[in-house]
mmCIF file with all atom_site columns, C-alpha atoms in Angstrom:
data_model
loop_
_atom_site.group_PDB
_atom_site.id
_atom_site.type_symbol
_atom_site.label_atom_id
_atom_site.label_alt_id
_atom_site.label_comp_id
_atom_site.label_asym_id
_atom_site.label_entity_id
_atom_site.label_seq_id
_atom_site.pdbx_PDB_ins_code
_atom_site.Cartn_x
_atom_site.Cartn_y
_atom_site.Cartn_z
_atom_site.occupancy
_atom_site.B_iso_or_equiv
_atom_site.pdbx_formal_charge
_atom_site.auth_seq_id
_atom_site.auth_comp_id
_atom_site.auth_asym_id
_atom_site.auth_atom_id
_atom_site.pdbx_PDB_model_num
ATOM 1   C CA . MET A 1 1   ? -19.643 -9.854  31.568 1.00 0.00 ? 1   MET A CA 1
ATOM 2   C CA . SER A 1 2   ? -20.760 -9.049  28.048 1.00 0.00 ? 2   SER A CA 1
ATOM 3   C CA . LYS A 1 3   ? -18.618 -8.839  24.961 1.00 0.00 ? 3   LYS A CA 1
ATOM 4   C CA . ARG A 1 4   ? -17.436 -5.413  23.916 1.00 0.00 ? 4   ARG A CA 1
ATOM 5   C CA . ILE A 1 5   ? -16.564 -4.028  20.509 1.00 0.00 ? 5   ILE A CA 1
ATOM 6   C CA . TRP A 1 6   ? -13.379 -1.986  20.158 1.00 0.00 ? 6   TRP A CA 1
ATOM 7   C CA . ILE A 1 7   ? -12.279 0.009   17.138 1.00 0.00 ? 7   ILE A CA 1
ATOM 8   C CA . ILE A 1 8   ? -8.776  1.213   16.332 1.00 0.00 ? 8   ILE A CA 1
ATOM 9   C CA . SER A 1 9   ? -7.039  2.271   13.163 1.00 0.00 ? 9   SER A CA 1
ATOM 10  C CA . ASP A 1 10  ? -3.650  2.691   11.563 1.00 0.00 ? 10  ASP A CA 1
ATOM 11  C CA . PRO A 1 11  ? -1.281  0.961   13.973 1.00 0.00 ? 11  PRO A CA 1
ATOM 12  C CA . HIS A 1 12  ? 1.387   0.922   11.228 1.00 0.00 ? 12  HIS A CA 1
ATOM 13  C CA . PHE A 1 13  ? 3.319   -1.781  13.053 1.00 0.00 ? 13  PHE A CA 1
ATOM 14  C CA . HIS A 1 14  ? 7.035   -1.882  12.291 1.00 0.00 ? 14  HIS A CA 1
ATOM 15  C CA . HIS A 1 15  ? 6.971   1.450   10.414 1.00 0.00 ? 15  HIS A CA 1
ATOM 16  C CA . ALA A 1 16  ? 10.435  2.777   11.221 1.00 0.00 ? 16  ALA A CA 1
ATOM 17  C CA . ASN A 1 17  ? 9.839   6.306   9.898  1.00 0.00 ? 17  ASN A CA 1
ATOM 18  C CA . LEU A 1 18  ? 7.269   6.889   12.620 1.00 0.00 ? 18  LEU A CA 1
ATOM 19  C CA . VAL A 1 19  ? 9.963   6.795   15.296 1.00 0.00 ? 19  VAL A CA 1
ATOM 20  C CA . ARG A 1 20  ? 12.728  8.566   13.383 1.00 0.00 ? 20  ARG A CA 1
ATOM 21  C CA . GLY A 1 21  ? 11.248  12.041  13.642 1.00 0.00 ? 21  GLY A CA 1
ATOM 22  C CA . GLY A 1 22  ? 10.919  14.399  10.738 1.00 0.00 ? 22  GLY A CA 1
ATOM 23  C CA . ARG A 1 23  ? 7.734   14.967  8.797  1.00 0.00 ? 23  ARG A CA 1
ATOM 24  C CA . ILE A 1 24  ? 6.014   11.750  9.897  1.00 0.00 ? 24  ILE A CA 1
ATOM 25  C CA . GLY A 1 25  ? 7.742   11.208  13.229 1.00 0.00 ? 25  GLY A CA 1
ATOM 26  C CA . ILE A 1 26  ? 4.457   11.170  15.113 1.00 0.00 ? 26  ILE A CA 1
ATOM 27  C CA . ARG A 1 27  ? 5.686   8.434   17.456 1.00 0.00 ? 27  ARG A CA 1
ATOM 28  C CA . SER A 1 28  ? 9.177   9.797   18.041 1.00 0.00 ? 28  SER A CA 1
ATOM 29  C CA . GLN A 1 29  ? 8.894   9.201   21.808 1.00 0.00 ? 29  GLN A CA 1
ATOM 30  C CA . PHE A 1 30  ? 9.937   5.596   21.119 1.00 0.00 ? 30  PHE A CA 1
ATOM 31  C CA . ALA A 1 31  ? 13.577  4.556   20.809 1.00 0.00 ? 31  ALA A CA 1
ATOM 32  C CA . ASN A 1 32  ? 12.836  2.010   18.064 1.00 0.00 ? 32  ASN A CA 1
ATOM 33  C CA . VAL A 1 33  ? 10.025  0.161   16.299 1.00 0.00 ? 33  VAL A CA 1
ATOM 34  C CA . GLU A 1 34  ? 10.161  -2.785  18.678 1.00 0.00 ? 34  GLU A CA 1
ATOM 35  C CA . GLN A 1 35  ? 9.404   -0.445  21.597 1.00 0.00 ? 35  GLN A CA 1
ATOM 36  C CA . MET A 1 36  ? 6.600   1.211   19.600 1.00 0.00 ? 36  MET A CA 1
ATOM 37  C CA . ASN A 1 37  ? 5.097   -2.137  18.583 1.00 0.00 ? 37  ASN A CA 1
ATOM 38  C CA . GLY A 1 38  ? 5.221   -3.413  22.162 1.00 0.00 ? 38  GLY A CA 1
ATOM 39  C CA . TYR A 1 39  ? 3.566   -0.278  23.492 1.00 0.00 ? 39  TYR A CA 1
ATOM 40  C CA . ILE A 1 40  ? 0.717   -0.486  20.976 1.00 0.00 ? 40  ILE A CA 1
ATOM 41  C CA . VAL A 1 41  ? 0.084   -4.181  21.658 1.00 0.00 ? 41  VAL A CA 1
ATOM 42  C CA . GLU A 1 42  ? 0.208   -3.643  25.427 1.00 0.00 ? 42  GLU A CA 1
ATOM 43  C CA . ALA A 1 43  ? -2.145  -0.646  25.268 1.00 0.00 ? 43  ALA A CA 1
ATOM 44  C CA . ILE A 1 44  ? -4.676  -2.643  23.246 1.00 0.00 ? 44  ILE A CA 1
ATOM 45  C CA . ASN A 1 45  ? -4.429  -5.674  25.526 1.00 0.00 ? 45  ASN A CA 1
ATOM 46  C CA . GLN A 1 46  ? -5.039  -3.543  28.616 1.00 0.00 ? 46  GLN A CA 1
ATOM 47  C CA . VAL A 1 47  ? -8.623  -2.919  27.475 1.00 0.00 ? 47  VAL A CA 1
ATOM 48  C CA . VAL A 1 48  ? -9.494  -5.665  24.978 1.00 0.00 ? 48  VAL A CA 1
ATOM 49  C CA . ARG A 1 49  ? -10.438 -9.007  26.515 1.00 0.00 ? 49  ARG A CA 1
ATOM 50  C CA . ASP A 1 50  ? -10.236 -12.393 24.814 1.00 0.00 ? 50  ASP A CA 1
ATOM 51  C CA . ARG A 1 51  ? -13.985 -12.500 24.175 1.00 0.00 ? 51  ARG A CA 1
ATOM 52  C CA . ASP A 1 52  ? -14.217 -8.934  22.803 1.00 0.00 ? 52  ASP A CA 1
ATOM 53  C CA . LYS A 1 53  ? -14.276 -8.009  19.123 1.00 0.00 ? 53  LYS A CA 1
ATOM 54  C CA . LEU A 1 54  ? -11.560 -5.711  17.848 1.00 0.00 ? 54  LEU A CA 1
ATOM 55  C CA . TYR A 1 55  ? -12.008 -3.983  14.510 1.00 0.00 ? 55  TYR A CA 1
ATOM 56  C CA . ILE A 1 56  ? -8.835  -2.530  13.034 1.00 0.00 ? 56  ILE A CA 1
ATOM 57  C CA . LEU A 1 57  ? -9.718  0.036   10.379 1.00 0.00 ? 57  LEU A CA 1
ATOM 58  C CA . GLY A 1 58  ? -6.721  -0.625  8.200  1.00 0.00 ? 58  GLY A CA 1
ATOM 59  C CA . ASP A 1 59  ? -3.027  -0.032  7.746  1.00 0.00 ? 59  ASP A CA 1
ATOM 60  C CA . ILE A 1 60  ? -1.630  -2.798  9.911  1.00 0.00 ? 60  ILE A CA 1
ATOM 61  C CA . THR A 1 61  ? 1.811   -2.108  8.410  1.00 0.00 ? 61  THR A CA 1
ATOM 62  C CA . LEU A 1 62  ? 3.141   0.258   5.784  1.00 0.00 ? 62  LEU A CA 1
ATOM 63  C CA . ASN A 1 63  ? 4.750   -1.860  3.086  1.00 0.00 ? 63  ASN A CA 1
ATOM 64  C CA . SER A 1 64  ? 6.083   -5.290  2.210  1.00 0.00 ? 64  SER A CA 1
ATOM 65  C CA . ARG A 1 65  ? 9.402   -4.816  4.054  1.00 0.00 ? 65  ARG A CA 1
ATOM 66  C CA . ASP A 1 66  ? 7.665   -4.464  7.410  1.00 0.00 ? 66  ASP A CA 1
ATOM 67  C CA . SER A 1 67  ? 4.589   -6.583  6.798  1.00 0.00 ? 67  SER A CA 1
ATOM 68  C CA . GLN A 1 68  ? 5.822   -9.870  8.286  1.00 0.00 ? 68  GLN A CA 1
ATOM 69  C CA . GLU A 1 69  ? 7.040   -8.282  11.509 1.00 0.00 ? 69  GLU A CA 1
ATOM 70  C CA . GLY A 1 70  ? 3.890   -6.183  11.677 1.00 0.00 ? 70  GLY A CA 1
ATOM 71  C CA . LEU A 1 71  ? 1.649   -9.183  11.190 1.00 0.00 ? 71  LEU A CA 1
ATOM 72  C CA . GLU A 1 72  ? 3.505   -10.938 14.007 1.00 0.00 ? 72  GLU A CA 1
ATOM 73  C CA . CYS A 1 73  ? 2.269   -8.148  16.311 1.00 0.00 ? 73  CYS A CA 1
ATOM 74  C CA . VAL A 1 74  ? -1.336  -8.992  15.413 1.00 0.00 ? 74  VAL A CA 1
ATOM 75  C CA . ARG A 1 75  ? -0.890  -12.482 16.851 1.00 0.00 ? 75  ARG A CA 1
ATOM 76  C CA . LEU A 1 76  ? -0.116  -10.929 20.250 1.00 0.00 ? 76  LEU A CA 1
ATOM 77  C CA . ILE A 1 77  ? -3.338  -8.901  20.412 1.00 0.00 ? 77  ILE A CA 1
ATOM 78  C CA . LYS A 1 78  ? -6.311  -10.215 22.372 1.00 0.00 ? 78  LYS A CA 1
ATOM 79  C CA . GLY A 1 79  ? -9.833  -10.494 21.072 1.00 0.00 ? 79  GLY A CA 1
ATOM 80  C CA . HIS A 1 80  ? -11.662 -11.647 17.986 1.00 0.00 ? 80  HIS A CA 1
ATOM 81  C CA . LYS A 1 81  ? -9.880  -9.530  15.408 1.00 0.00 ? 81  LYS A CA 1
ATOM 82  C CA . ARG A 1 82  ? -11.484 -8.181  12.237 1.00 0.00 ? 82  ARG A CA 1
ATOM 83  C CA . LEU A 1 83  ? -9.614  -6.197  9.608  1.00 0.00 ? 83  LEU A CA 1
ATOM 84  C CA . ILE A 1 84  ? -11.147 -3.492  7.468  1.00 0.00 ? 84  ILE A CA 1
ATOM 85  C CA . LEU A 1 85  ? -8.575  -3.247  4.692  1.00 0.00 ? 85  LEU A CA 1
ATOM 86  C CA . GLY A 1 86  ? -6.602  -0.025  4.422  1.00 0.00 ? 86  GLY A CA 1
ATOM 87  C CA . ASN A 1 87  ? -4.660  1.432   1.531  1.00 0.00 ? 87  ASN A CA 1
ATOM 88  C CA . HIS A 1 88  ? -1.440  -0.181  2.832  1.00 0.00 ? 88  HIS A CA 1
ATOM 89  C CA . ASP A 1 89  ? -3.007  -3.610  3.421  1.00 0.00 ? 89  ASP A CA 1
ATOM 90  C CA . ARG A 1 90  ? -2.176  -5.128  0.042  1.00 0.00 ? 90  ARG A CA 1
ATOM 91  C CA . LYS A 1 91  ? -1.240  -8.688  0.961  1.00 0.00 ? 91  LYS A CA 1
ATOM 92  C CA . PRO A 1 92  ? -3.340  -11.702 -0.020 1.00 0.00 ? 92  PRO A CA 1
ATOM 93  C CA . VAL A 1 93  ? -6.262  -12.069 2.382  1.00 0.00 ? 93  VAL A CA 1
ATOM 94  C CA . GLN A 1 94  ? -4.932  -15.407 3.595  1.00 0.00 ? 94  GLN A CA 1
ATOM 95  C CA . ARG A 1 95  ? -1.854  -13.680 5.071  1.00 0.00 ? 95  ARG A CA 1
ATOM 96  C CA . TYR A 1 96  ? -4.116  -11.612 7.329  1.00 0.00 ? 96  TYR A CA 1
ATOM 97  C CA . LEU A 1 97  ? -6.176  -14.662 8.283  1.00 0.00 ? 97  LEU A CA 1
ATOM 98  C CA . ASP A 1 98  ? -2.972  -16.558 9.089  1.00 0.00 ? 98  ASP A CA 1
ATOM 99  C CA . ALA A 1 99  ? -1.908  -13.643 11.316 1.00 0.00 ? 99  ALA A CA 1
ATOM 100 C CA . GLY A 1 100 ? -4.987  -14.068 13.500 1.00 0.00 ? 100 GLY A CA 1
ATOM 101 C CA . PHE A 1 101 ? -7.765  -12.058 11.886 1.00 0.00 ? 101 PHE A CA 1
ATOM 102 C CA . GLU A 1 102 ? -11.043 -13.945 11.864 1.00 0.00 ? 102 GLU A CA 1
ATOM 103 C CA . LYS A 1 103 ? -12.509 -11.763 9.132  1.00 0.00 ? 103 LYS A CA 1
ATOM 104 C CA . VAL A 1 104 ? -11.096 -9.449  6.496  1.00 0.00 ? 104 VAL A CA 1
ATOM 105 C CA . MET A 1 105 ? -13.410 -7.031  4.710  1.00 0.00 ? 105 MET A CA 1
ATOM 106 C CA . ALA A 1 106 ? -13.501 -3.806  2.724  1.00 0.00 ? 106 ALA A CA 1
ATOM 107 C CA . TYR A 1 107 ? -15.938 -2.107  5.121  1.00 0.00 ? 107 TYR A CA 1
ATOM 108 C CA . ARG A 1 108 ? -18.501 -2.946  7.798  1.00 0.00 ? 108 ARG A CA 1
ATOM 109 C CA . GLU A 1 109 ? -21.877 -1.432  8.520  1.00 0.00 ? 109 GLU A CA 1
ATOM 110 C CA . MET A 1 110 ? -23.175 -1.673  12.084 1.00 0.00 ? 110 MET A CA 1
ATOM 111 C CA . ALA A 1 111 ? -26.303 0.037   13.384 1.00 0.00 ? 111 ALA A CA 1
ATOM 112 C CA . GLY A 1 112 ? -26.427 2.225   10.269 1.00 0.00 ? 112 GLY A CA 1
ATOM 113 C CA . ILE A 1 113 ? -22.873 3.486   10.764 1.00 0.00 ? 113 ILE A CA 1
ATOM 114 C CA . LEU A 1 114 ? -20.273 2.762   8.104  1.00 0.00 ? 114 LEU A CA 1
ATOM 115 C CA . PHE A 1 115 ? -16.849 1.662   9.361  1.00 0.00 ? 115 PHE A CA 1
ATOM 116 C CA . SER A 1 116 ? -14.123 2.045   6.726  1.00 0.00 ? 116 SER A CA 1
ATOM 117 C CA . HIS A 1 117 ? -10.476 2.880   6.380  1.00 0.00 ? 117 HIS A CA 1
ATOM 118 C CA . ILE A 1 118 ? -10.805 5.817   4.006  1.00 0.00 ? 118 ILE A CA 1
ATOM 119 C CA . PRO A 1 119 ? -13.612 8.300   4.770  1.00 0.00 ? 119 PRO A CA 1
ATOM 120 C CA . VAL A 1 120 ? -16.643 8.315   2.533  1.00 0.00 ? 120 VAL A CA 1
ATOM 121 C CA . HIS A 1 121 ? -17.714 11.554  0.936  1.00 0.00 ? 121 HIS A CA 1
ATOM 122 C CA . PRO A 1 122 ? -20.243 13.442  3.087  1.00 0.00 ? 122 PRO A CA 1
ATOM 123 C CA . SER A 1 123 ? -22.717 13.336  0.188  1.00 0.00 ? 123 SER A CA 1
ATOM 124 C CA . GLN A 1 124 ? -23.105 9.614   0.933  1.00 0.00 ? 124 GLN A CA 1
ATOM 125 C CA . PHE A 1 125 ? -24.353 10.175  4.490  1.00 0.00 ? 125 PHE A CA 1
ATOM 126 C CA . TYR A 1 126 ? -27.953 9.879   3.294  1.00 0.00 ? 126 TYR A CA 1
ATOM 127 C CA . ARG A 1 127 ? -27.210 6.145   3.242  1.00 0.00 ? 127 ARG A CA 1
ATOM 128 C CA . PHE A 1 128 ? -25.601 6.023   6.688  1.00 0.00 ? 128 PHE A CA 1
ATOM 129 C CA . LYS A 1 129 ? -25.949 7.716   10.046 1.00 0.00 ? 129 LYS A CA 1
ATOM 130 C CA . GLY A 1 130 ? -22.232 8.414   9.902  1.00 0.00 ? 130 GLY A CA 1
ATOM 131 C CA . ASN A 1 131 ? -18.791 7.147   9.022  1.00 0.00 ? 131 ASN A CA 1
ATOM 132 C CA . VAL A 1 132 ? -16.111 6.015   11.468 1.00 0.00 ? 132 VAL A CA 1
ATOM 133 C CA . HIS A 1 133 ? -12.822 5.781   9.622  1.00 0.00 ? 133 HIS A CA 1
ATOM 134 C CA . GLY A 1 134 ? -9.065  5.866   9.890  1.00 0.00 ? 134 GLY A CA 1
ATOM 135 C CA . HIS A 1 135 ? -6.579  6.938   7.228  1.00 0.00 ? 135 HIS A CA 1
ATOM 136 C CA . THR A 1 136 ? -6.434  10.635  8.086  1.00 0.00 ? 136 THR A CA 1
ATOM 137 C CA . HIS A 1 137 ? -4.635  9.988   11.385 1.00 0.00 ? 137 HIS A CA 1
ATOM 138 C CA . THR A 1 138 ? -5.044  13.218  13.370 1.00 0.00 ? 138 THR A CA 1
ATOM 139 C CA . SER A 1 139 ? -6.845  15.230  10.669 1.00 0.00 ? 139 SER A CA 1
ATOM 140 C CA . PHE A 1 140 ? -10.608 15.624  10.544 1.00 0.00 ? 140 PHE A CA 1
ATOM 141 C CA . VAL A 1 141 ? -12.584 15.370  7.331  1.00 0.00 ? 141 VAL A CA 1
ATOM 142 C CA . GLN A 1 142 ? -15.896 16.630  8.683  1.00 0.00 ? 142 GLN A CA 1
ATOM 143 C CA . ARG A 1 143 ? -17.468 16.695  12.108 1.00 0.00 ? 143 ARG A CA 1
ATOM 144 C CA . ASP A 1 144 ? -21.221 16.590  12.285 1.00 0.00 ? 144 ASP A CA 1
ATOM 145 C CA . LYS A 1 145 ? -22.513 17.815  15.656 1.00 0.00 ? 145 LYS A CA 1
ATOM 146 C CA . ALA A 1 146 ? -25.991 16.362  15.078 1.00 0.00 ? 146 ALA A CA 1
ATOM 147 C CA . PHE A 1 147 ? -24.434 12.969  14.406 1.00 0.00 ? 147 PHE A CA 1
ATOM 148 C CA . GLU A 1 148 ? -22.178 13.241  17.467 1.00 0.00 ? 148 GLU A CA 1
ATOM 149 C CA . ARG A 1 149 ? -25.124 13.979  19.785 1.00 0.00 ? 149 ARG A CA 1
ATOM 150 C CA . ASN A 1 150 ? -26.656 10.622  18.855 1.00 0.00 ? 150 ASN A CA 1
ATOM 151 C CA . LEU A 1 151 ? -23.557 8.482   19.315 1.00 0.00 ? 151 LEU A CA 1
ATOM 152 C CA . PRO A 1 152 ? -23.555 5.841   22.070 1.00 0.00 ? 152 PRO A CA 1
ATOM 153 C CA . TRP A 1 153 ? -19.985 6.960   22.941 1.00 0.00 ? 153 TRP A CA 1
ATOM 154 C CA . GLU A 1 154 ? -18.106 10.197  23.439 1.00 0.00 ? 154 GLU A CA 1
ATOM 155 C CA . PRO A 1 155 ? -16.351 11.333  20.224 1.00 0.00 ? 155 PRO A CA 1
ATOM 156 C CA . VAL A 1 156 ? -12.691 12.283  20.437 1.00 0.00 ? 156 VAL A CA 1
#
């Protein structure tokens, strides 16, 4: 079986406000952060195999208080992990390498598509076929139907 490439973004491991409800309680179905972390790791490991590459498009954790526990979650994830740094990933690069990432980078270009944490401005698309990014969570910046028709996967 061939290697696959998987892309996720913004796991925000150990971010307690995500399960508390309120304005950012987008994961309030979980009783606590440990349950949320376990669910995320298990969901990833159900599809990612040891030989696959997994790109995480930033925001492993939220801040320094939860970074150590959040980085511990990375060790439990299968695959050859690569981190595209997000706005909350402010630790020394070595900390991410020690947590199990094989590579840490600001962005990655593959097949003319730019993979980043924060979206690039649409005026820069002349340089790329498109931009796959995180950061905005459930909000869209711009959807380009012509770009989507040429993707080798189904956009969500």
